[in-house]
PDB file of C-alpha atoms and ligand atoms in Angstrom:
ATOM      1  CA  UNK A   1      60.196 171.428 -39.992  1.00  0.00           C
ATOM      2  CA  UNK A   2      63.281 174.003 -39.203  1.00  0.00           C
ATOM      3  CA  UNK A   3      64.907 172.227 -36.234  1.00  0.00           C
ATOM      4  CA  UNK A   4      64.678 168.457 -38.858  1.00  0.00           C
ATOM      5  CA  UNK A   5      66.692 170.288 -40.957  1.00  0.00           C
ATOM      6  CA  UNK A   6      69.057 171.458 -38.724  1.00  0.00           C
ATOM      7  CA  UNK A   7      69.544 167.801 -37.342  1.00  0.00           C
ATOM      8  CA  UNK A   8      70.315 166.698 -40.746  1.00  0.00           C
ATOM      9  CA  UNK A   9      72.697 169.394 -41.902  1.00  0.00           C
ATOM     10  CA  UNK A  10      74.305 168.647 -38.389  1.00  0.00           C
ATOM     11  CA  UNK A  11      74.486 165.018 -38.446  1.00  0.00           C
ATOM     12  CA  UNK A  12      76.013 165.146 -42.535  1.00  0.00           C
ATOM     13  CA  UNK A  13      78.759 167.597 -41.513  1.00  0.00           C
ATOM     14  CA  UNK A  14      79.598 166.310 -37.795  1.00  0.00           C
ATOM     15  CA  UNK A  15      78.735 169.444 -36.329  1.00  0.00           C
ATOM     16  CA  UNK A  16      75.989 167.847 -34.042  1.00  0.00           C
ATOM     17  CA  UNK A  17      78.538 165.699 -32.706  1.00  0.00           C
ATOM     18  CA  UNK A  18      81.171 168.402 -32.525  1.00  0.00           C
ATOM     19  CA  UNK A  19      78.697 170.278 -30.234  1.00  0.00           C
ATOM     20  CA  UNK A  20      77.720 167.320 -28.356  1.00  0.00           C
ATOM     21  CA  UNK A  21      81.866 166.771 -27.594  1.00  0.00           C
ATOM     22  CA  UNK A  22      81.358 170.673 -25.642  1.00  0.00           C
ATOM     23  CA  UNK A  23      78.987 169.595 -23.224  1.00  0.00           C
ATOM     24  CA  UNK A  24      79.397 169.456 -19.556  1.00  0.00           C
ATOM     25  CA  UNK A  25      79.198 165.461 -18.568  1.00  0.00           C
ATOM     26  CA  UNK A  26      78.659 166.731 -14.570  1.00  0.00           C
ATOM     27  CA  UNK A  27      77.429 170.021 -13.592  1.00  0.00           C
ATOM     28  CA  UNK A  28      80.393 171.889 -12.228  1.00  0.00           C
ATOM     29  CA  UNK A  29      78.364 173.017  -9.349  1.00  0.00           C
ATOM     30  CA  UNK A  30      76.342 170.246  -8.057  1.00  0.00           C
ATOM     31  CA  UNK A  31      77.181 167.839  -5.658  1.00  0.00           C
ATOM     32  CA  UNK A  32      76.804 164.395  -4.804  1.00  0.00           C
ATOM     33  CA  UNK A  33      77.931 164.269  -0.947  1.00  0.00           C
ATOM     34  CA  UNK A  34      75.174 161.883  -0.036  1.00  0.00           C
ATOM     35  CA  UNK A  35      76.742 159.028  -2.301  1.00  0.00           C
ATOM     36  CA  UNK A  36      79.896 159.161  -0.657  1.00  0.00           C
ATOM     37  CA  UNK A  37      78.781 158.885   2.866  1.00  0.00           C
ATOM     38  CA  UNK A  38      80.445 155.797   4.272  1.00  0.00           C
ATOM     39  CA  UNK A  39      76.925 154.157   4.754  1.00  0.00           C
ATOM     40  CA  UNK A  40      75.928 154.655   1.242  1.00  0.00           C
ATOM     41  CA  UNK A  41      79.323 154.410  -1.060  1.00  0.00           C
ATOM     42  CA  UNK A  42      78.654 150.483  -1.375  1.00  0.00           C
ATOM     43  CA  UNK A  43      75.325 150.902  -2.635  1.00  0.00           C
ATOM     44  CA  UNK A  44      77.090 152.507  -5.787  1.00  0.00           C
ATOM     45  CA  UNK A  45      77.372 150.109  -8.518  1.00  0.00           C
ATOM     46  CA  UNK A  46      80.206 152.401 -10.121  1.00  0.00           C
ATOM     47  CA  UNK A  47      82.676 154.616  -7.802  1.00  0.00           C
ATOM     48  CA  UNK A  48      82.604 156.937 -10.820  1.00  0.00           C
ATOM     49  CA  UNK A  49      78.671 157.266 -11.600  1.00  0.00           C
ATOM     50  CA  UNK A  50      76.835 158.921  -8.394  1.00  0.00           C
ATOM     51  CA  UNK A  51      73.573 160.933  -8.017  1.00  0.00           C
ATOM     52  CA  UNK A  52      73.018 164.791  -7.608  1.00  0.00           C
ATOM     53  CA  UNK A  53      72.167 165.482  -4.447  1.00  0.00           C
ATOM     54  CA  UNK A  54      69.443 167.808  -5.940  1.00  0.00           C
ATOM     55  CA  UNK A  55      67.594 165.713  -7.635  1.00  0.00           C
ATOM     56  CA  UNK A  56      67.919 162.395  -6.163  1.00  0.00           C
ATOM     57  CA  UNK A  57      65.347 159.973  -5.087  1.00  0.00           C
ATOM     58  CA  UNK A  58      65.307 160.255  -1.264  1.00  0.00           C
ATOM     59  CA  UNK A  59      63.564 156.828   0.006  1.00  0.00           C
ATOM     60  CA  UNK A  60      61.130 157.380   2.851  1.00  0.00           C
ATOM     61  CA  UNK A  61      60.175 153.744   3.654  1.00  0.00           C
ATOM     62  CA  UNK A  62      63.541 151.889   4.249  1.00  0.00           C
ATOM     63  CA  UNK A  63      64.272 151.827   7.880  1.00  0.00           C
ATOM     64  CA  UNK A  64      67.864 150.310   8.302  1.00  0.00           C
ATOM     65  CA  UNK A  65      68.686 154.604   8.860  1.00  0.00           C
ATOM     66  CA  UNK A  66      69.499 155.136   5.490  1.00  0.00           C
ATOM     67  CA  UNK A  67      67.573 156.864   2.785  1.00  0.00           C
ATOM     68  CA  UNK A  68      70.013 156.646  -0.031  1.00  0.00           C
ATOM     69  CA  UNK A  69      69.597 154.741  -3.586  1.00  0.00           C
ATOM     70  CA  UNK A  70      71.828 155.837  -6.984  1.00  0.00           C
ATOM     71  CA  UNK A  71      68.803 157.346  -8.695  1.00  0.00           C
ATOM     72  CA  UNK A  72      67.587 160.577  -9.709  1.00  0.00           C
ATOM     73  CA  UNK A  73      64.576 162.144 -10.851  1.00  0.00           C
ATOM     74  CA  UNK A  74      64.559 163.414 -14.479  1.00  0.00           C
ATOM     75  CA  UNK A  75      61.748 165.639 -15.260  1.00  0.00           C
ATOM     76  CA  UNK A  76      61.303 166.334 -19.001  1.00  0.00           C
ATOM     77  CA  UNK A  77      58.210 168.243 -18.647  1.00  0.00           C
ATOM     78  CA  UNK A  78      58.156 171.114 -21.212  1.00  0.00           C
ATOM     79  CA  UNK A  79      57.285 174.514 -20.527  1.00  0.00           C
ATOM     80  CA  UNK A  80      54.345 175.797 -22.780  1.00  0.00           C
ATOM     81  CA  UNK A  81      54.027 171.984 -24.108  1.00  0.00           C
ATOM     82  CA  UNK A  82      51.578 169.319 -23.659  1.00  0.00           C
ATOM     83  CA  UNK A  83      54.874 167.304 -22.822  1.00  0.00           C
ATOM     84  CA  UNK A  84      55.132 166.125 -19.019  1.00  0.00           C
ATOM     85  CA  UNK A  85      57.281 163.134 -18.937  1.00  0.00           C
ATOM     86  CA  UNK A  86      58.932 162.195 -15.848  1.00  0.00           C
ATOM     87  CA  UNK A  87      61.653 160.007 -15.123  1.00  0.00           C
ATOM     88  CA  UNK A  88      63.795 157.775 -12.518  1.00  0.00           C
ATOM     89  CA  UNK A  89      67.067 156.722 -13.842  1.00  0.00           C
ATOM     90  CA  UNK A  90      68.745 154.142 -11.837  1.00  0.00           C
ATOM     91  CA  UNK A  91      71.211 151.727 -11.837  1.00  0.00           C
ATOM     92  CA  UNK A  92      70.846 148.148 -12.463  1.00  0.00           C
ATOM     93  CA  UNK A  93      70.040 147.194  -8.567  1.00  0.00           C
ATOM     94  CA  UNK A  94      72.844 145.295  -6.559  1.00  0.00           C
ATOM     95  CA  UNK A  95      72.348 142.331  -4.397  1.00  0.00           C
ATOM     96  CA  UNK A  96      72.170 144.592  -1.560  1.00  0.00           C
ATOM     97  CA  UNK A  97      70.050 147.359  -3.461  1.00  0.00           C
ATOM     98  CA  UNK A  98      66.894 145.326  -4.200  1.00  0.00           C
ATOM     99  CA  UNK A  99      64.583 146.061  -1.435  1.00  0.00           C
ATOM    100  CA  UNK A 100      65.661 149.905  -1.643  1.00  0.00           C
ATOM    101  CA  UNK A 101      64.669 149.712  -5.300  1.00  0.00           C
ATOM    102  CA  UNK A 102      61.284 148.309  -4.930  1.00  0.00           C
ATOM    103  CA  UNK A 103      60.525 150.532  -2.204  1.00  0.00           C
ATOM    104  CA  UNK A 104      61.336 153.640  -4.694  1.00  0.00           C
ATOM    105  CA  UNK A 105      59.178 152.124  -7.198  1.00  0.00           C
ATOM    106  CA  UNK A 106      56.307 151.742  -4.547  1.00  0.00           C
ATOM    107  CA  UNK A 107      57.128 155.078  -2.847  1.00  0.00           C
ATOM    108  CA  UNK A 108      57.019 156.891  -6.514  1.00  0.00           C
ATOM    109  CA  UNK A 109      53.789 154.814  -7.406  1.00  0.00           C
ATOM    110  CA  UNK A 110      55.517 153.703 -11.119  1.00  0.00           C
ATOM    111  CA  UNK A 111      53.903 151.655 -12.944  1.00  0.00           C
ATOM    112  CA  UNK A 112      56.538 150.643 -15.251  1.00  0.00           C
ATOM    113  CA  UNK A 113      59.986 149.943 -15.018  1.00  0.00           C
ATOM    114  CA  UNK A 114      62.468 149.973 -18.490  1.00  0.00           C
ATOM    115  CA  UNK A 115      65.597 147.820 -17.883  1.00  0.00           C
ATOM    116  CA  UNK A 116      67.954 148.237 -21.186  1.00  0.00           C
ATOM    117  CA  UNK A 117      70.799 145.941 -19.867  1.00  0.00           C
ATOM    118  CA  UNK A 118      70.803 141.910 -19.825  1.00  0.00           C
ATOM    119  CA  UNK A 119      72.101 140.474 -16.448  1.00  0.00           C
ATOM    120  CA  UNK A 120      75.423 139.474 -17.181  1.00  0.00           C
ATOM    121  CA  UNK A 121      77.743 140.957 -20.435  1.00  0.00           C
ATOM    122  CA  UNK A 122      80.836 139.920 -21.369  1.00  0.00           C
ATOM    123  CA  UNK A 123      80.802 137.572 -18.315  1.00  0.00           C
ATOM    124  CA  UNK A 124      80.825 140.594 -16.071  1.00  0.00           C
ATOM    125  CA  UNK A 125      77.521 141.104 -13.725  1.00  0.00           C
ATOM    126  CA  UNK A 126      75.472 144.339 -15.052  1.00  0.00           C
ATOM    127  CA  UNK A 127      72.716 144.100 -13.086  1.00  0.00           C
ATOM    128  CA  UNK A 128      71.261 141.871 -10.071  1.00  0.00           C
ATOM    129  CA  UNK A 129      68.130 139.888 -11.001  1.00  0.00           C
ATOM    130  CA  UNK A 130      65.766 141.882  -8.953  1.00  0.00           C
ATOM    131  CA  UNK A 131      62.793 139.590  -9.540  1.00  0.00           C
ATOM    132  CA  UNK A 132      61.808 136.253  -9.786  1.00  0.00           C
ATOM    133  CA  UNK A 133      61.023 133.679 -12.758  1.00  0.00           C
ATOM    134  CA  UNK A 134      57.766 133.573 -14.249  1.00  0.00           C
ATOM    135  CA  UNK A 135      55.365 132.182 -11.487  1.00  0.00           C
ATOM    136  CA  UNK A 136      57.870 132.832  -9.096  1.00  0.00           C
ATOM    137  CA  UNK A 137      57.924 134.825  -5.564  1.00  0.00           C
ATOM    138  CA  UNK A 138      60.427 137.140  -4.359  1.00  0.00           C
ATOM    139  CA  UNK A 139      60.379 137.498  -0.574  1.00  0.00           C
ATOM    140  CA  UNK A 140      62.137 140.532   0.568  1.00  0.00           C
ATOM    141  CA  UNK A 141      61.490 142.262   4.297  1.00  0.00           C
ATOM    142  CA  UNK A 142      58.743 144.053   3.581  1.00  0.00           C
ATOM    143  CA  UNK A 143      58.094 143.847   0.059  1.00  0.00           C
ATOM    144  CA  UNK A 144      57.207 140.494  -2.193  1.00  0.00           C
ATOM    145  CA  UNK A 145      57.253 140.545  -5.628  1.00  0.00           C
ATOM    146  CA  UNK A 146      55.529 137.874  -7.997  1.00  0.00           C
ATOM    147  CA  UNK A 147      56.249 137.703 -11.572  1.00  0.00           C
ATOM    148  CA  UNK A 148      52.745 136.542 -13.059  1.00  0.00           C
ATOM    149  CA  UNK A 149      53.763 136.868 -16.672  1.00  0.00           C
ATOM    150  CA  UNK A 150      56.887 136.887 -19.427  1.00  0.00           C
ATOM    151  CA  UNK A 151      56.787 137.019 -22.912  1.00  0.00           C
ATOM    152  CA  UNK A 152      59.903 137.474 -25.406  1.00  0.00           C
ATOM    153  CA  UNK A 153      58.813 139.327 -28.246  1.00  0.00           C
ATOM    154  CA  UNK A 154      59.313 137.543 -31.311  1.00  0.00           C
ATOM    155  CA  UNK A 155      62.418 140.269 -32.649  1.00  0.00           C
ATOM    156  CA  UNK A 156      63.982 138.138 -29.865  1.00  0.00           C
ATOM    157  CA  UNK A 157      65.219 141.895 -28.570  1.00  0.00           C
ATOM    158  CA  UNK A 158      62.659 142.141 -25.813  1.00  0.00           C
ATOM    159  CA  UNK A 159      61.082 141.019 -23.123  1.00  0.00           C
ATOM    160  CA  UNK A 160      57.936 142.215 -21.464  1.00  0.00           C
ATOM    161  CA  UNK A 161      56.800 140.975 -17.995  1.00  0.00           C
ATOM    162  CA  UNK A 162      54.028 141.997 -15.162  1.00  0.00           C
ATOM    163  CA  UNK A 163      54.731 142.187 -11.817  1.00  0.00           C
ATOM    164  CA  UNK A 164      52.641 142.298  -8.938  1.00  0.00           C
ATOM    165  CA  UNK A 165      54.049 144.007  -6.139  1.00  0.00           C
ATOM    166  CA  UNK A 166      53.033 143.644  -2.646  1.00  0.00           C
ATOM    167  CA  UNK A 167      53.580 146.154   0.120  1.00  0.00           C
ATOM    168  CA  UNK A 168      53.733 143.836   3.403  1.00  0.00           C
ATOM    169  CA  UNK A 169      53.504 146.473   5.639  1.00  0.00           C
ATOM    170  CA  UNK A 170      50.406 148.518   4.473  1.00  0.00           C
ATOM    171  CA  UNK A 171      49.246 145.212   2.597  1.00  0.00           C
ATOM    172  CA  UNK A 172      48.647 146.879  -0.618  1.00  0.00           C
ATOM    173  CA  UNK A 173      49.342 145.203  -4.100  1.00  0.00           C
ATOM    174  CA  UNK A 174      50.474 147.009  -6.973  1.00  0.00           C
ATOM    175  CA  UNK A 175      50.834 145.769 -10.912  1.00  0.00           C
ATOM    176  CA  UNK A 176      54.292 147.170 -12.422  1.00  0.00           C
ATOM    177  CA  UNK A 177      54.928 146.160 -15.954  1.00  0.00           C
ATOM    178  CA  UNK A 178      58.647 145.463 -16.783  1.00  0.00           C
ATOM    179  CA  UNK A 179      60.131 146.057 -20.297  1.00  0.00           C
ATOM    180  CA  UNK A 180      63.545 144.546 -20.731  1.00  0.00           C
ATOM    181  CA  UNK A 181      65.559 145.309 -24.083  1.00  0.00           C
ATOM    182  CA  UNK A 182      68.159 142.495 -24.204  1.00  0.00           C
ATOM    183  CA  UNK A 183      70.052 143.517 -27.668  1.00  0.00           C
ATOM    184  CA  UNK A 184      71.643 146.443 -26.676  1.00  0.00           C
ATOM    185  CA  UNK A 185      75.452 146.408 -24.812  1.00  0.00           C
ATOM    186  CA  UNK A 186      76.752 149.060 -22.834  1.00  0.00           C
ATOM    187  CA  UNK A 187      78.680 151.797 -24.076  1.00  0.00           C
ATOM    188  CA  UNK A 188      77.073 150.507 -27.629  1.00  0.00           C
ATOM    189  CA  UNK A 189      74.073 151.287 -29.316  1.00  0.00           C
ATOM    190  CA  UNK A 190      70.836 149.235 -30.762  1.00  0.00           C
ATOM    191  CA  UNK A 191      71.219 147.153 -34.213  1.00  0.00           C
ATOM    192  CA  UNK A 192      68.886 149.446 -36.105  1.00  0.00           C
ATOM    193  CA  UNK A 193      66.946 152.553 -35.240  1.00  0.00           C
ATOM    194  CA  UNK A 194      63.753 150.508 -36.482  1.00  0.00           C
ATOM    195  CA  UNK A 195      63.764 148.201 -33.422  1.00  0.00           C
ATOM    196  CA  UNK A 196      64.900 150.839 -31.074  1.00  0.00           C
ATOM    197  CA  UNK A 197      61.914 153.288 -32.182  1.00  0.00           C
ATOM    198  CA  UNK A 198      59.596 150.598 -32.136  1.00  0.00           C
ATOM    199  CA  UNK A 199      60.373 149.481 -28.323  1.00  0.00           C
ATOM    200  CA  UNK A 200      60.217 153.360 -27.644  1.00  0.00           C
ATOM    201  CA  UNK A 201      56.809 153.594 -28.750  1.00  0.00           C
ATOM    202  CA  UNK A 202      55.597 150.355 -26.522  1.00  0.00           C
ATOM    203  CA  UNK A 203      57.160 152.323 -23.851  1.00  0.00           C
ATOM    204  CA  UNK A 204      55.146 155.235 -24.774  1.00  0.00           C
ATOM    205  CA  UNK A 205      52.024 153.119 -24.776  1.00  0.00           C
ATOM    206  CA  UNK A 206      52.594 151.659 -21.492  1.00  0.00           C
ATOM    207  CA  UNK A 207      53.688 154.299 -19.209  1.00  0.00           C
ATOM    208  CA  UNK A 208      50.766 155.836 -16.911  1.00  0.00           C
ATOM    209  CA  UNK A 209      49.903 159.523 -17.162  1.00  0.00           C
ATOM    210  CA  UNK A 210      51.385 161.673 -14.479  1.00  0.00           C
ATOM    211  CA  UNK A 211      53.578 158.879 -12.685  1.00  0.00           C
ATOM    212  CA  UNK A 212      57.280 158.690 -13.643  1.00  0.00           C
ATOM    213  CA  UNK A 213      58.953 155.430 -15.288  1.00  0.00           C
ATOM    214  CA  UNK A 214      61.580 153.885 -14.120  1.00  0.00           C
ATOM    215  CA  UNK A 215      64.417 153.500 -16.328  1.00  0.00           C
ATOM    216  CA  UNK A 216      67.547 151.508 -15.608  1.00  0.00           C
ATOM    217  CA  UNK A 217      70.873 149.884 -17.302  1.00  0.00           C
ATOM    218  CA  UNK A 218      74.009 149.117 -15.861  1.00  0.00           C
ATOM    219  CA  UNK A 219      75.255 152.219 -14.796  1.00  0.00           C
ATOM    220  CA  UNK A 220      71.576 154.150 -15.557  1.00  0.00           C
ATOM    221  CA  UNK A 221      73.175 157.089 -17.592  1.00  0.00           C
ATOM    222  CA  UNK A 222      74.559 155.847 -21.447  1.00  0.00           C
ATOM    223  CA  UNK A 223      71.516 153.375 -22.284  1.00  0.00           C
ATOM    224  CA  UNK A 224      68.933 155.353 -20.060  1.00  0.00           C
ATOM    225  CA  UNK A 225      70.050 158.731 -21.174  1.00  0.00           C
ATOM    226  CA  UNK A 226      69.484 157.595 -24.898  1.00  0.00           C
ATOM    227  CA  UNK A 227      65.537 156.226 -24.151  1.00  0.00           C
ATOM    228  CA  UNK A 228      64.732 159.269 -22.536  1.00  0.00           C
ATOM    229  CA  UNK A 229      66.128 161.272 -25.205  1.00  0.00           C
ATOM    230  CA  UNK A 230      64.341 159.312 -27.711  1.00  0.00           C
ATOM    231  CA  UNK A 231      60.996 159.423 -26.076  1.00  0.00           C
ATOM    232  CA  UNK A 232      61.303 163.205 -25.301  1.00  0.00           C
ATOM    233  CA  UNK A 233      61.823 163.867 -29.073  1.00  0.00           C
ATOM    234  CA  UNK A 234      58.923 161.603 -29.942  1.00  0.00           C
ATOM    235  CA  UNK A 235      56.557 163.878 -27.891  1.00  0.00           C
ATOM    236  CA  UNK A 236      57.914 166.693 -28.608  1.00  0.00           C
ATOM    237  CA  UNK A 237      57.398 165.902 -32.383  1.00  0.00           C
ATOM    238  CA  UNK A 238      54.417 164.976 -31.586  1.00  0.00           C
ATOM    239  CA  UNK A 239      53.092 168.421 -29.957  1.00  0.00           C
ATOM    240  CA  UNK A 240      54.474 169.770 -33.151  1.00  0.00           C
ATOM    241  CA  UNK A 241      57.120 171.471 -31.212  1.00  0.00           C
ATOM    242  CA  UNK A 242      60.608 171.718 -32.371  1.00  0.00           C
ATOM    243  CA  UNK A 243      63.772 169.234 -31.474  1.00  0.00           C
ATOM    244  CA  UNK A 244      66.887 170.033 -30.481  1.00  0.00           C
ATOM    245  CA  UNK A 245      68.675 167.056 -28.905  1.00  0.00           C
ATOM    246  CA  UNK A 246      71.676 169.364 -27.478  1.00  0.00           C
ATOM    247  CA  UNK A 247      69.437 171.193 -25.444  1.00  0.00           C
ATOM    248  CA  UNK A 248      67.472 167.963 -24.001  1.00  0.00           C
ATOM    249  CA  UNK A 249      71.022 166.281 -23.173  1.00  0.00           C
ATOM    250  CA  UNK A 250      71.510 169.624 -21.454  1.00  0.00           C
ATOM    251  CA  UNK A 251      68.347 169.289 -19.565  1.00  0.00           C
ATOM    252  CA  UNK A 252      68.909 165.800 -18.983  1.00  0.00           C
ATOM    253  CA  UNK A 253      72.646 166.537 -17.461  1.00  0.00           C
ATOM    254  CA  UNK A 254      71.587 169.165 -14.971  1.00  0.00           C
ATOM    255  CA  UNK A 255      69.439 166.401 -13.125  1.00  0.00           C
ATOM    256  CA  UNK A 256      71.512 163.535 -13.544  1.00  0.00           C
ATOM    257  CA  UNK A 257      75.642 163.608 -14.690  1.00  0.00           C
ATOM    258  CA  UNK A 258      76.918 161.849 -18.118  1.00  0.00           C
ATOM    259  CA  UNK A 259      73.464 160.913 -19.565  1.00  0.00           C
ATOM    260  CA  UNK A 260      74.332 159.532 -22.633  1.00  0.00           C
ATOM    261  CA  UNK A 261      77.848 158.115 -22.746  1.00  0.00           C
ATOM    262  CA  UNK A 262      79.297 158.788 -25.957  1.00  0.00           C
ATOM    263  CA  UNK A 263      79.387 160.433 -29.183  1.00  0.00           C
ATOM    264  CA  UNK A 264      78.316 156.921 -31.241  1.00  0.00           C
ATOM    265  CA  UNK A 265      75.314 156.598 -28.664  1.00  0.00           C
ATOM    266  CA  UNK A 266      74.238 160.739 -29.617  1.00  0.00           C
ATOM    267  CA  UNK A 267      74.961 160.064 -33.101  1.00  0.00           C
ATOM    268  CA  UNK A 268      72.437 156.763 -33.290  1.00  0.00           C
ATOM    269  CA  UNK A 269      69.689 158.619 -31.418  1.00  0.00           C
ATOM    270  CA  UNK A 270      69.903 161.698 -33.360  1.00  0.00           C
ATOM    271  CA  UNK A 271      69.553 159.100 -36.560  1.00  0.00           C
ATOM    272  CA  UNK A 272      66.676 157.723 -34.845  1.00  0.00           C
ATOM    273  CA  UNK A 273      65.023 161.039 -34.433  1.00  0.00           C
ATOM    274  CA  UNK A 274      65.549 161.717 -38.040  1.00  0.00           C
ATOM    275  CA  UNK A 275      64.388 158.340 -38.804  1.00  0.00           C
ATOM    276  CA  UNK A 276      61.011 159.056 -36.732  1.00  0.00           C
ATOM    277  CA  UNK A 277      60.344 162.164 -38.426  1.00  0.00           C
ATOM    278  CA  UNK A 278      60.688 160.470 -41.678  1.00  0.00           C
ATOM    279  CA  UNK A 279      58.147 157.842 -40.741  1.00  0.00           C
ATOM    280  CA  UNK A 280      55.764 160.671 -39.800  1.00  0.00           C
ATOM    281  CA  UNK A 281      56.109 162.613 -42.848  1.00  0.00           C
ATOM    282  CA  UNK A 282      55.351 159.763 -44.755  1.00  0.00           C
ATOM    283  CA  UNK A 283      52.623 158.627 -42.724  1.00  0.00           C
ATOM    284  CA  UNK A 284      51.358 162.227 -43.573  1.00  0.00           C
ATOM    285  CA  UNK A 285      51.706 161.796 -46.932  1.00  0.00           C
ATOM    286  CA  UNK A 286      49.713 158.506 -47.351  1.00  0.00           C
ATOM    287  CA  UNK A 287      46.733 159.635 -45.218  1.00  0.00           C
TER     288      UNK A 287
HETATM  289  N1  LIG B   1      82.761 153.064 -14.704  1.00  0.00           N
HETATM  290  C1  LIG B   1      82.040 152.284 -15.650  1.00  0.00           C
HETATM  291  C2  LIG B   1      82.391 152.224 -16.940  1.00  0.00           C
HETATM  292  O1  LIG B   1      83.079 153.278 -17.384  1.00  0.00           O
HETATM  293  O2  LIG B   1      82.661 151.327 -17.735  1.00  0.00           O
HETATM  294  C3  LIG B   1      80.652 153.063 -15.529  1.00  0.00           C
HETATM  295  C4  LIG B   1      79.688 152.725 -17.097  1.00  0.00           C
HETATM  296  C5  LIG B   1      79.319 151.310 -16.782  1.00  0.00           C
HETATM  297  C6  LIG B   1      78.790 153.463 -17.489  1.00  0.00           C
HETATM  298  C7  LIG B   1      78.251 151.347 -17.737  1.00  0.00           C
HETATM  299  C8  LIG B   1      78.245 153.611 -18.274  1.00  0.00           C
HETATM  300  C9  LIG B   1      77.763 152.431 -18.589  1.00  0.00           C
HETATM  301  O3  LIG B   1      76.676 152.397 -19.626  1.00  0.00           O
HETATM  302  P1  LIG B   1      75.291 152.386 -18.706  1.00  0.00           P
HETATM  303  O4  LIG B   1      74.911 153.681 -18.370  1.00  0.00           O
HETATM  304  O5  LIG B   1      74.745 152.288 -20.508  1.00  0.00           O
HETATM  305  O6  LIG B   1      74.789 150.964 -18.030  1.00  0.00           O
HETATM  306  N1  LIG B   2      59.360 176.516 -28.147  1.00  0.00           N
HETATM  307  C1  LIG B   2      60.299 175.887 -27.518  1.00  0.00           C
HETATM  308  C2  LIG B   2      61.784 176.293 -28.316  1.00  0.00           C
HETATM  309  O1  LIG B   2      62.288 176.219 -29.162  1.00  0.00           O
HETATM  310  O2  LIG B   2      62.488 176.902 -27.137  1.00  0.00           O
HETATM  311  C3  LIG B   2      60.479 174.348 -27.608  1.00  0.00           C
HETATM  312  C4  LIG B   2      61.166 173.443 -27.049  1.00  0.00           C
HETATM  313  C5  LIG B   2      61.542 173.582 -25.493  1.00  0.00           C
HETATM  314  C6  LIG B   2      62.206 172.570 -27.332  1.00  0.00           C
HETATM  315  C7  LIG B   2      62.626 172.906 -25.160  1.00  0.00           C
HETATM  316  C8  LIG B   2      62.838 171.741 -26.828  1.00  0.00           C
HETATM  317  C9  LIG B   2      63.317 171.859 -26.056  1.00  0.00           C
HETATM  318  O3  LIG B   2      64.121 170.923 -24.850  1.00  0.00           O
HETATM  319  P1  LIG B   2      64.382 171.050 -23.367  1.00  0.00           P
HETATM  320  O4  LIG B   2      63.721 171.352 -22.578  1.00  0.00           O
HETATM  321  O5  LIG B   2      65.375 169.635 -23.053  1.00  0.00           O
HETATM  322  O6  LIG B   2      65.476 172.251 -23.243  1.00  0.00           O
END
């Protein structure tokens, strides 16, 4: 595959990183005005990580007068291919935005939440615990969340949970899967491509066709971007399409600013893409 040779060359020569450094982090023409309104500004975990107005998720069901959450739709459907992945990239909920978070999950009919952070890192809160303990219940104003299953992977890097989420007003309930990567600090990269690939494959296996996957870390840009790029690349490979990671980063950053935080994350994900490609080639050779 031509694009994989390019990728390997680019990794070896450093050209890949040089190209990445030239990308815009924030689109110069896109605004984030909603996030700056007086009622909304405190709903952002980080002052400098704000959603574009064009792709933000507009809440319909929260009746406190605001439709705002720090989240963007990321459509990674690729024209003329079978790749139709859709995501919602969002920040780790704050204690004050838990109801909004669950409203969004229900409104957009997502069946899967992917969490790429722990609650606390280096003594600092990275995400509010927006779910109950196993067999417990979290009661919000209009939503009830139950945790019916919790399983720690033998690698101890992942935790998988099942929630039942009840919309009290409409009396409908929905099962939602939760997949948490606990071994991945912010601004950093996972310990190994092997483990990261295994996690991404599990995400692929658990997503429901046509429904967006909600992905968050702490800010919802760095680790979230790495994950979205990786899954998109796997889908392209499966479809026999070329994979151009830089194009994928551009596509993501047109929908949420700053996706993939730094060059080391970009390098890591490119190496993982190449590792996945080699796995695929080896599988073919064996069969
Ligand atoms: N202002 C914060 C900082 O630069 O540390 C924002 C921030 C926090 C950005 C975490 C990215 C972060 O990582 P992630 O998106 O992976 O949670
Ligand atoms: N046949 C297409 C091409 O090479 O242009 C396949 C392709 C399209 C590959 C898009 C990657 C793409 O990435 P993105 O949509 O993220 O720009």
